[in-house]
Tab-separated table of C-alpha atoms and ligand atoms in Angstrom:
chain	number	residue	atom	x	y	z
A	294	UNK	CA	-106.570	-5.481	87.426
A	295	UNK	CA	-106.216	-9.364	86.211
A	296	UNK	CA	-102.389	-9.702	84.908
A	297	UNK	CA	-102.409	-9.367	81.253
A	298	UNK	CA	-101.745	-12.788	79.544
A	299	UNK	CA	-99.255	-13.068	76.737
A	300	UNK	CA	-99.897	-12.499	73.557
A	301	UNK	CA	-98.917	-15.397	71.200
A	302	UNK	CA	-97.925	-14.249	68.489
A	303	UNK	CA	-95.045	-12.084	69.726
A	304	UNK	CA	-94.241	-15.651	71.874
A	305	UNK	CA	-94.313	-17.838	68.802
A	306	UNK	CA	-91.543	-15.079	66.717
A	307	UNK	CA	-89.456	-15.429	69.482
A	308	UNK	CA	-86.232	-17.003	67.950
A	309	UNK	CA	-85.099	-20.655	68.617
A	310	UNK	CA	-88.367	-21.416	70.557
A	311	UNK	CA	-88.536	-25.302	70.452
A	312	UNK	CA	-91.061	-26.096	73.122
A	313	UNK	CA	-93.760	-24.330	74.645
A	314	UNK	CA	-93.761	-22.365	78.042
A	315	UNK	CA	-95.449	-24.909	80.560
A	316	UNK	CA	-98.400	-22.479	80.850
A	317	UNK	CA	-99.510	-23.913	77.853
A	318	UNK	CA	-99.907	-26.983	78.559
A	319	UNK	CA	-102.991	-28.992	77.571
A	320	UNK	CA	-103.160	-32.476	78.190
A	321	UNK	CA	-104.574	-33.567	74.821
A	322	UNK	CA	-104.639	-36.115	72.258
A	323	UNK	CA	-105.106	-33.416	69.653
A	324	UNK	CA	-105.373	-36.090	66.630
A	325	UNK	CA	-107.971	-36.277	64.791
A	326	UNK	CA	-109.513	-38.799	62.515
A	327	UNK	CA	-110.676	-37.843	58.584
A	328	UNK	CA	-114.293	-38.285	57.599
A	329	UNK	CA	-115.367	-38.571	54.198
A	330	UNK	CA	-118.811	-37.960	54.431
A	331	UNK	CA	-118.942	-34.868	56.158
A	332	UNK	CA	-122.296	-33.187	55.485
A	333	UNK	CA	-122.798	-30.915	52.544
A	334	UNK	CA	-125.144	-28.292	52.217
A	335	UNK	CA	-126.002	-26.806	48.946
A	336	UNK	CA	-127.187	-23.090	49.590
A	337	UNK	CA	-128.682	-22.595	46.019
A	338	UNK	CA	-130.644	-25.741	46.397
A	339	UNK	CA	-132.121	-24.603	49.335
A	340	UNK	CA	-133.357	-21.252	47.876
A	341	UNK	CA	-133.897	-22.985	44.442
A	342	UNK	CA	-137.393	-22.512	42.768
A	343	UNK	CA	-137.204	-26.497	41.727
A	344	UNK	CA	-139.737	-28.433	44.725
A	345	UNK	CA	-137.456	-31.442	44.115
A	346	UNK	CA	-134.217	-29.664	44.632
A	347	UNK	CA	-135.305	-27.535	47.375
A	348	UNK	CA	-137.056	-31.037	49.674
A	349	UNK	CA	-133.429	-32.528	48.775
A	350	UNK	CA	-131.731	-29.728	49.990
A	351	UNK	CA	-134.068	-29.076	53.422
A	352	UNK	CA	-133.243	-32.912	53.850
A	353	UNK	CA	-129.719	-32.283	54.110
A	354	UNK	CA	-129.558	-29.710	56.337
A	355	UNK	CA	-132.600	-31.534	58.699
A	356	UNK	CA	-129.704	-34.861	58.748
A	357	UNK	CA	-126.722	-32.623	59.385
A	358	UNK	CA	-128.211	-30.704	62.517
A	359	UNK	CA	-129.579	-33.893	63.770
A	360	UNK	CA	-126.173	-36.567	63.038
A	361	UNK	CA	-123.639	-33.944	62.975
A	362	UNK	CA	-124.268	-30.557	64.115
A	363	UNK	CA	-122.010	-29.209	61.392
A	364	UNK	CA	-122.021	-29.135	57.917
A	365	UNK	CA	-120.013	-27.800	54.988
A	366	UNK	CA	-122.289	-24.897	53.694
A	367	UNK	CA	-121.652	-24.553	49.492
A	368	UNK	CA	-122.848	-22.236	46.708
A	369	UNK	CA	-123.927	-19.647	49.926
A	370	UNK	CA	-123.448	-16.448	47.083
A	371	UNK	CA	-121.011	-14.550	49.513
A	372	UNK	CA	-118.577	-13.318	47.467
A	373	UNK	CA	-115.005	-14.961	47.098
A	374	UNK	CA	-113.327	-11.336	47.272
A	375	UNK	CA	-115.389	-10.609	50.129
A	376	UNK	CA	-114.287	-13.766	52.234
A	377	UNK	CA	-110.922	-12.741	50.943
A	378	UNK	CA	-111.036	-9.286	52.241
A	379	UNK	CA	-112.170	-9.771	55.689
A	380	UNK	CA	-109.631	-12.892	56.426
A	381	UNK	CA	-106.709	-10.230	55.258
A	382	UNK	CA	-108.025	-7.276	56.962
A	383	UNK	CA	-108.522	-9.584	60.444
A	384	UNK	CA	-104.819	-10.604	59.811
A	385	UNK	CA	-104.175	-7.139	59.471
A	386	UNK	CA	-105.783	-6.430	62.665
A	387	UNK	CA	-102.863	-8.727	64.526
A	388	UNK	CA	-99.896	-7.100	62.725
A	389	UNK	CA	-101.109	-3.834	64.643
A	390	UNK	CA	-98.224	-2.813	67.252
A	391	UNK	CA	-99.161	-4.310	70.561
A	392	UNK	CA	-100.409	-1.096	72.363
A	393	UNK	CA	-103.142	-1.153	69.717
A	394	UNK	CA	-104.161	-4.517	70.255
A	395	UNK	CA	-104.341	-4.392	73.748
A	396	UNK	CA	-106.133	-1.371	73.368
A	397	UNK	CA	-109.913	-3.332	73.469
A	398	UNK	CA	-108.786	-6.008	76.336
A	399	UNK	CA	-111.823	-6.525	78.137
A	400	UNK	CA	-112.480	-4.579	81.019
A	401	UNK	CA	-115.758	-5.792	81.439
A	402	UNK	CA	-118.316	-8.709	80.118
A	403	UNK	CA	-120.243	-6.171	78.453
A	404	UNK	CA	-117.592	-4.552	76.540
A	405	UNK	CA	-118.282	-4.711	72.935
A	406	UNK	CA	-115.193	-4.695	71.534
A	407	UNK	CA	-112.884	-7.314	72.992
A	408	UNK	CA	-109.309	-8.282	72.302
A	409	UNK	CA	-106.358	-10.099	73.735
A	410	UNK	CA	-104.949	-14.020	74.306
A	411	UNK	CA	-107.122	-15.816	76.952
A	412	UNK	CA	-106.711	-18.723	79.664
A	413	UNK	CA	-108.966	-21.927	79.968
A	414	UNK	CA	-109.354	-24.031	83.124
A	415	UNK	CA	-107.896	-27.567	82.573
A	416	UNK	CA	-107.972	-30.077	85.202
A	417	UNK	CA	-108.497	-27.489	87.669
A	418	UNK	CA	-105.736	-25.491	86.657
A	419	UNK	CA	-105.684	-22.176	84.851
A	420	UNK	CA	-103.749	-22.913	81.317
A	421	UNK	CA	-102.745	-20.144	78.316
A	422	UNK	CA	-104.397	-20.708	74.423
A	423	UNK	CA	-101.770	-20.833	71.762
A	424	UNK	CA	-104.258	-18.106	70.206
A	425	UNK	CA	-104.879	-14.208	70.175
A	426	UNK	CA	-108.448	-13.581	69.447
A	427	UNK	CA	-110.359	-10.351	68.929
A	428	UNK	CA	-113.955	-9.941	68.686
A	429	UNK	CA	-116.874	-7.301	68.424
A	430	UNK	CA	-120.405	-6.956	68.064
A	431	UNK	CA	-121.482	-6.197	64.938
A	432	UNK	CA	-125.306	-6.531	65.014
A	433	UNK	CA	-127.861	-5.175	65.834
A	434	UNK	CA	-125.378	-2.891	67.252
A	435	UNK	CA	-122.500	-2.319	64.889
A	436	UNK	CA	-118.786	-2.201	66.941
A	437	UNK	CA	-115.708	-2.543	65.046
A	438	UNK	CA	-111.684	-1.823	66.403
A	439	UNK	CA	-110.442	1.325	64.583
A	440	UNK	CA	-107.402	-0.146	62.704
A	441	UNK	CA	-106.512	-1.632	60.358
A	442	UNK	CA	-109.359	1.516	59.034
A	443	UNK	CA	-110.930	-0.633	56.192
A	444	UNK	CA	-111.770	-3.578	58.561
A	445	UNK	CA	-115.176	-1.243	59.620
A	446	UNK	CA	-116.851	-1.795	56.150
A	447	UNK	CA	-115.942	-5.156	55.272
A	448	UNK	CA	-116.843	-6.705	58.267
A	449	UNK	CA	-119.922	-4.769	58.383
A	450	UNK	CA	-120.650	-6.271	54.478
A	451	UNK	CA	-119.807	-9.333	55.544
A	452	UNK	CA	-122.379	-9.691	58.563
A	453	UNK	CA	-125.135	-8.085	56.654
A	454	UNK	CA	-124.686	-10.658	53.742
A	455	UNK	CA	-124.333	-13.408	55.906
A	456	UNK	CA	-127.501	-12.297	57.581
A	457	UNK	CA	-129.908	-13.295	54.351
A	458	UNK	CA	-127.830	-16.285	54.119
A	459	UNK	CA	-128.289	-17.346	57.972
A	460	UNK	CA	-132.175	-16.272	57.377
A	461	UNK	CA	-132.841	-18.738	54.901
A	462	UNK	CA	-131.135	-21.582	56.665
A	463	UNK	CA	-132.963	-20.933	59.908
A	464	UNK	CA	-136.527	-20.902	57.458
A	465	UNK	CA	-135.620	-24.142	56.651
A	466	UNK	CA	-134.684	-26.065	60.087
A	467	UNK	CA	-138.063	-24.093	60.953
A	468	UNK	CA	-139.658	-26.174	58.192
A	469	UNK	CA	-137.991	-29.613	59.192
A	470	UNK	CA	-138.846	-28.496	62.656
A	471	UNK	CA	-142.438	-28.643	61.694
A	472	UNK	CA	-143.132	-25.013	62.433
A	473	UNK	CA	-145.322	-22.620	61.756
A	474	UNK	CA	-143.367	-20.694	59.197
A	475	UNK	CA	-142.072	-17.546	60.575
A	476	UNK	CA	-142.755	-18.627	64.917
A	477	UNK	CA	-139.203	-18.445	64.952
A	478	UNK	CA	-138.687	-15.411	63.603
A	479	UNK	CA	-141.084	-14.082	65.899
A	480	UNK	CA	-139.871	-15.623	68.968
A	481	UNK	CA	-136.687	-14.986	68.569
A	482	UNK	CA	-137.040	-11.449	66.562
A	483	UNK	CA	-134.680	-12.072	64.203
A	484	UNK	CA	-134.924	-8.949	62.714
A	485	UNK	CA	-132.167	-8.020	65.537
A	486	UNK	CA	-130.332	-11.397	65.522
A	487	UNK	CA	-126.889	-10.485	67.481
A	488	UNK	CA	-124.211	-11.293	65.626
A	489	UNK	CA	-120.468	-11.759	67.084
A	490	UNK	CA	-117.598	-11.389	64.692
A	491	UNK	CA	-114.273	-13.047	66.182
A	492	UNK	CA	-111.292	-13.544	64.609
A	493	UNK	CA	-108.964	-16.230	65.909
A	494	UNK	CA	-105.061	-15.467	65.369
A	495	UNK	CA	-102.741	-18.971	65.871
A	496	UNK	CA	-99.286	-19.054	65.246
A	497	UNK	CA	-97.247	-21.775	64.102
A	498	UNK	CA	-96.556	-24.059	67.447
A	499	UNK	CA	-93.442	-25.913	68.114
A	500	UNK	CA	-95.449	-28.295	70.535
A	501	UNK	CA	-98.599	-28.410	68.874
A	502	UNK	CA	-99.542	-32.110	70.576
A	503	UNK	CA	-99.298	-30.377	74.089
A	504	UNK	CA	-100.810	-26.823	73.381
A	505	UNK	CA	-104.080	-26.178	72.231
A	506	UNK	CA	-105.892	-22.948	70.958
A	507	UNK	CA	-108.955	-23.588	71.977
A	508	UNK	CA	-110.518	-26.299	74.291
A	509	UNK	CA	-113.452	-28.136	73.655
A	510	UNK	CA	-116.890	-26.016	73.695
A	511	UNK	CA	-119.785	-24.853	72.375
A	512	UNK	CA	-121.012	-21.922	70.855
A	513	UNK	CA	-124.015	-19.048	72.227
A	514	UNK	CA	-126.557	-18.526	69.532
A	515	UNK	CA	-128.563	-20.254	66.631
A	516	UNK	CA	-125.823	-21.206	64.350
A	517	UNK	CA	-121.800	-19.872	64.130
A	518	UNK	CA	-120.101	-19.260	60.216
A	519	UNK	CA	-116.187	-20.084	60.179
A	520	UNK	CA	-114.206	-19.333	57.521
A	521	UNK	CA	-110.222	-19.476	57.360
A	522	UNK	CA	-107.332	-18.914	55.496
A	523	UNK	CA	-107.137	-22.157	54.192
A	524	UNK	CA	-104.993	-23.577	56.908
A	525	UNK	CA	-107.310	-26.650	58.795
A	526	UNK	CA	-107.662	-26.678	62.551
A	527	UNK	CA	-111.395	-26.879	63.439
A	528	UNK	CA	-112.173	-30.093	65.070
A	529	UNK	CA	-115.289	-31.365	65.920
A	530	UNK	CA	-117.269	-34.230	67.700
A	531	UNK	CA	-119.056	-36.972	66.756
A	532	UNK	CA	-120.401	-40.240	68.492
A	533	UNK	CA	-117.568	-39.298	71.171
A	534	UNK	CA	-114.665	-38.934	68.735
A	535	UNK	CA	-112.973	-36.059	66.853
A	536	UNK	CA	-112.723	-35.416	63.456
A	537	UNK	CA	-110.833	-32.491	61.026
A	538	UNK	CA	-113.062	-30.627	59.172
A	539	UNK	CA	-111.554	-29.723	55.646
A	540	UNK	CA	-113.221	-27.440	53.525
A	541	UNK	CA	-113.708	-26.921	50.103
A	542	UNK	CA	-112.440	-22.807	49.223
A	543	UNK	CA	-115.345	-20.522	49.497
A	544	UNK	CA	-117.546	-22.843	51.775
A	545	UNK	CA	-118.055	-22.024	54.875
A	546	UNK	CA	-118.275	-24.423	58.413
A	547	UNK	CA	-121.762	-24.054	60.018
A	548	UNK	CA	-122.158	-25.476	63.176
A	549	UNK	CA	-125.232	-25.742	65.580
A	550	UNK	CA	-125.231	-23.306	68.468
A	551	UNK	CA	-126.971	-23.559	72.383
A	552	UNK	CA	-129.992	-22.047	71.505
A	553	UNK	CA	-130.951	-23.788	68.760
A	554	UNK	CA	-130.481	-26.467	71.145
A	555	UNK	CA	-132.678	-24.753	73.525
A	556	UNK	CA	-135.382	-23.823	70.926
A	557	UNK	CA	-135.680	-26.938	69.369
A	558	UNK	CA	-136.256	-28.432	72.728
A	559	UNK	CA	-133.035	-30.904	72.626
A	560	UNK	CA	-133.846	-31.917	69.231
A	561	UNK	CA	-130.850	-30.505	67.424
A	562	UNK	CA	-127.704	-30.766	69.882
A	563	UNK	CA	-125.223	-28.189	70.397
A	564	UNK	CA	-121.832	-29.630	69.020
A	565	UNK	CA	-118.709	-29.826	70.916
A	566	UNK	CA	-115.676	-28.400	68.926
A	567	UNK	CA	-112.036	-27.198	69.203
A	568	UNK	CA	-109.100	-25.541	67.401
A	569	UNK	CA	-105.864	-27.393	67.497
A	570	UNK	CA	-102.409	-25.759	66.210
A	571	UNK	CA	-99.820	-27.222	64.321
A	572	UNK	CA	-95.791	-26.660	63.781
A	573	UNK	CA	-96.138	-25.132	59.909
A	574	UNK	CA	-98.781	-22.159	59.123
A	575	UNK	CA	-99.999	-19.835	61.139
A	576	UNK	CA	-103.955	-19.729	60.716
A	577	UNK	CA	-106.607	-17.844	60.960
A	578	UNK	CA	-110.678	-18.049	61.086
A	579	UNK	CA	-113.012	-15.311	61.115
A	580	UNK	CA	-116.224	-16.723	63.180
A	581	UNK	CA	-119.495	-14.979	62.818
A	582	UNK	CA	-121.820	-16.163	66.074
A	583	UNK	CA	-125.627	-15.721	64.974
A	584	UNK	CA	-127.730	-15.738	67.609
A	585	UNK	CA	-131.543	-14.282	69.061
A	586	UNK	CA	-131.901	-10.790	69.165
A	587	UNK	CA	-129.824	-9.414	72.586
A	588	UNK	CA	-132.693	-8.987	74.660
A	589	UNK	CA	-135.479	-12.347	74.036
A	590	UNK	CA	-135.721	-14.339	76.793
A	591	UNK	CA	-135.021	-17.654	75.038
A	592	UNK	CA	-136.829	-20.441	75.796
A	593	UNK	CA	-137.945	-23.852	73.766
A	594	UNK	CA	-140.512	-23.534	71.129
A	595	UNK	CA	-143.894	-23.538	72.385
A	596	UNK	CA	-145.137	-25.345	69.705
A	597	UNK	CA	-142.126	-28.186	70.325
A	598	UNK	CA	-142.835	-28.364	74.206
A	599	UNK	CA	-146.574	-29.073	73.632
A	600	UNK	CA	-145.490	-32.080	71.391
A	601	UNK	CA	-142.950	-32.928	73.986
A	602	UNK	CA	-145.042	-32.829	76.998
A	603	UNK	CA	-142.126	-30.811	78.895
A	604	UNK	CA	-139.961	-27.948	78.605
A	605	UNK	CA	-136.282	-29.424	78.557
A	606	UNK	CA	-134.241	-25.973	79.566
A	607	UNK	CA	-135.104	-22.834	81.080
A	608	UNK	CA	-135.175	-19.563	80.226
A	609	UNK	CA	-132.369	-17.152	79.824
A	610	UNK	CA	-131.774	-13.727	78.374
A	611	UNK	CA	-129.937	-14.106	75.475
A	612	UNK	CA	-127.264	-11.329	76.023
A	613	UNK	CA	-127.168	-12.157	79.808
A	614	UNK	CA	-126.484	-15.888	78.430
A	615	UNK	CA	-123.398	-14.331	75.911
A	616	UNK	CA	-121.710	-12.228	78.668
A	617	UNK	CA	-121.412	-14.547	81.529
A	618	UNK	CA	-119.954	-17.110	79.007
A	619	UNK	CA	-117.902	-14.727	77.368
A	620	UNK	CA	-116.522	-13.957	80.903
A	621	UNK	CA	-115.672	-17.801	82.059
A	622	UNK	CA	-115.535	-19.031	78.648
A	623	UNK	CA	-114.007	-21.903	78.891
A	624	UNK	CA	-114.011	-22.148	82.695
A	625	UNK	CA	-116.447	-25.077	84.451
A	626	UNK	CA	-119.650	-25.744	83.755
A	627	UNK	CA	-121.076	-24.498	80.412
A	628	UNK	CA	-124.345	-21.700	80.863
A	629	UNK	CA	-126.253	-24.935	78.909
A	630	UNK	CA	-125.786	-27.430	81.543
A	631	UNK	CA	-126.894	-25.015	84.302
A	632	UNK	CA	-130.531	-24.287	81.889
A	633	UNK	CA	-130.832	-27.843	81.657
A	634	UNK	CA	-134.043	-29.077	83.635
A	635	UNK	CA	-133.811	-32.234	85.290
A	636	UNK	CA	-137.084	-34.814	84.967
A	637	UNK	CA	-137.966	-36.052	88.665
A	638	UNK	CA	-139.924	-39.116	87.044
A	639	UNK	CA	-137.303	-40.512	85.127
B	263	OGA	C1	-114.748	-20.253	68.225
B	263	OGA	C2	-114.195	-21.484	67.618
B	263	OGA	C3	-112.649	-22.554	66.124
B	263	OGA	C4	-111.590	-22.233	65.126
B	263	OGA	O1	-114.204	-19.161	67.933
B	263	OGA	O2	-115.743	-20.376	68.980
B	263	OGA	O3	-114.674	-22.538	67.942
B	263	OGA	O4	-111.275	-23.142	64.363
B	263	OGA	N1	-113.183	-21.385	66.743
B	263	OGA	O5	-111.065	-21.129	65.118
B	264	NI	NI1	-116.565	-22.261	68.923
């Protein structure tokens, strides 16, 4: 059996810690620059009966998956008390005794449920993640840890409302796609979109410049939700350099997935992200992955690769596609690259 990594938490309430073990460490220049025009996407616009408000709206959404990959989604009608509720019960979830959280640490890829700290490869080397993460599948199949015992039904609320919301978002990138309405629904038979519900537990850190909790990546799937407890540490990319995202309260960060990269043929890129830690609050997000249904083999658009001329990435089974990067997450090469299908004219 692999040696079980630390968990952080129990590391970071150790008393008088002033630096970090040197397992940690991340080479990193884990500043950030502000933007004040992060995209904004207005949710009721976008289902609004008004033509004008709705084009606006769909115009949005087409710039921020095209420029930014992310956007700040507003006015999505999930309730406050619900966001509440499932950011306290996943906090709740790491104030379990130890035995209990160690009780879902991944024996294999396919393991639903899946708990624990984790280890990157940096510079060849394996490092730890100032984070403790656990994370289940909660659609179409619906997997949830035991304790804390009312984590179950608001996580499974949670999903299913952000389910009409995700709907509705991917109806309209179909539109600025030029798509037949409902060929991605089909395709990818989003009646049984998988969903993955993490949450991500980091600590205050004493070093945060040389730790990180999570190294640059993408996300499997159409489009991943984040919310958090307020406290900022979502990063992303853009034009090669990294910016904070702040959030308004209630919103929620959206950011473009692989295979909406994939389907859209390379239109819409897969954005590069990270979590960085800092000395003062501990934070946590609560990350809802939306992807295909488990079992379509996902492939670009039809439609997209006729206009195109060529097919830019192959085809992969979507759950095949989650498991082998949930097993070397952040390890290599990501599963995107490898799809990627070189042009031997250019
Ligand atoms: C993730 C992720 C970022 C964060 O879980 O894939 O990118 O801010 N999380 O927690
Ligand atoms: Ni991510």
């Amino acid at each position: 059996m692999a040696p079980t990594v630390p968990l952080v938490k129990d590391l970071a309430q150790s008393p008088d810690l002033k630096s970090i073990p040197s397992q940690f460490t991340f080479i990193n220049d884990s500043k950030g620059s502000d933007s004040d025009s992060l995209p904004i996407v207005d949710f009721s616009m976008l289902v609004s009966d008004n033509a004008d408000q709705r084009s606006k709206s769909l115009l949005d959404l087409g710039k921020a998956c095209e420029d930014w990959g992310f956007f700040v989604l507003i006015n999505h009608g999930i309730p406050e008390t619900l966001m509440k509720a499932i950011i306290d019960a996943s906090l709740e979830f790491f104030d379990l005794p130890e035995d209990e959280k160690r009780r879902y640490e991944a024996k294999s890829a396919s393991d639903p449920i899946k708990s624990g700290s984790g280890t990157a490869n940096a510079a060849n080397h394996k490092i730890l993640l100032w984070r403790d993460f656990m994370k289940s599948y909660v659609h179409p199949s619906f997997y949830c840890p035991e304790k804390p015992v009312h984590l179950r039904d608001i996580v499974s609320e949670y999903s299913e409302k952000s389910r009409c919301v995700l709907r509705k978002l991917l109806q309209g990138i179909s539109e600025n796609l030029e798509l037949e309405p409902g060929s991605m629904d089909e395709a990818l038979n989003l009646d049984s979109c998988f969903q993955l519900y993490a949450a991500n537990f980091y600590p205050p850190c004493p070093q945060p410049d040389l730790a990180i909790g999570i190294p640059p990546h993408t996300d499997h799937g159409l489009l991943t939700f984040l919310i958090h407890n307020g406290v900022a540490g979502l990063q992303i990319q853009h034009n090669g350099q990294w910016f904070h995202t702040n959030s308004p309260k209630n919103s929620i960060l959206v950011n473009t997935a692989d295979h909406l990269e994939i389907f859209s043929n390379g239109r819409y890129k897969s954005v590069k992200h990270r979590a960085v830690v800092n000395t003062e609050a501990t934070r946590i997000s609560v990350v809802l992955a939306n992807g295909p249904a488990p079992d379509v083999i996902v492939s670009p658009s039809p439609e997209l690769v006729k206009r195109d001329g060529r097919a830019l990435y192959g085809p992969m089974k979507y759950i095949e596609y989650v498991e082998t990067m949930l097993s070397n997450r952040y390890d290599g090469k990501g599963n995107l690259e490898c799809l990627k299908i070189q042009d031997n004219h250019e």
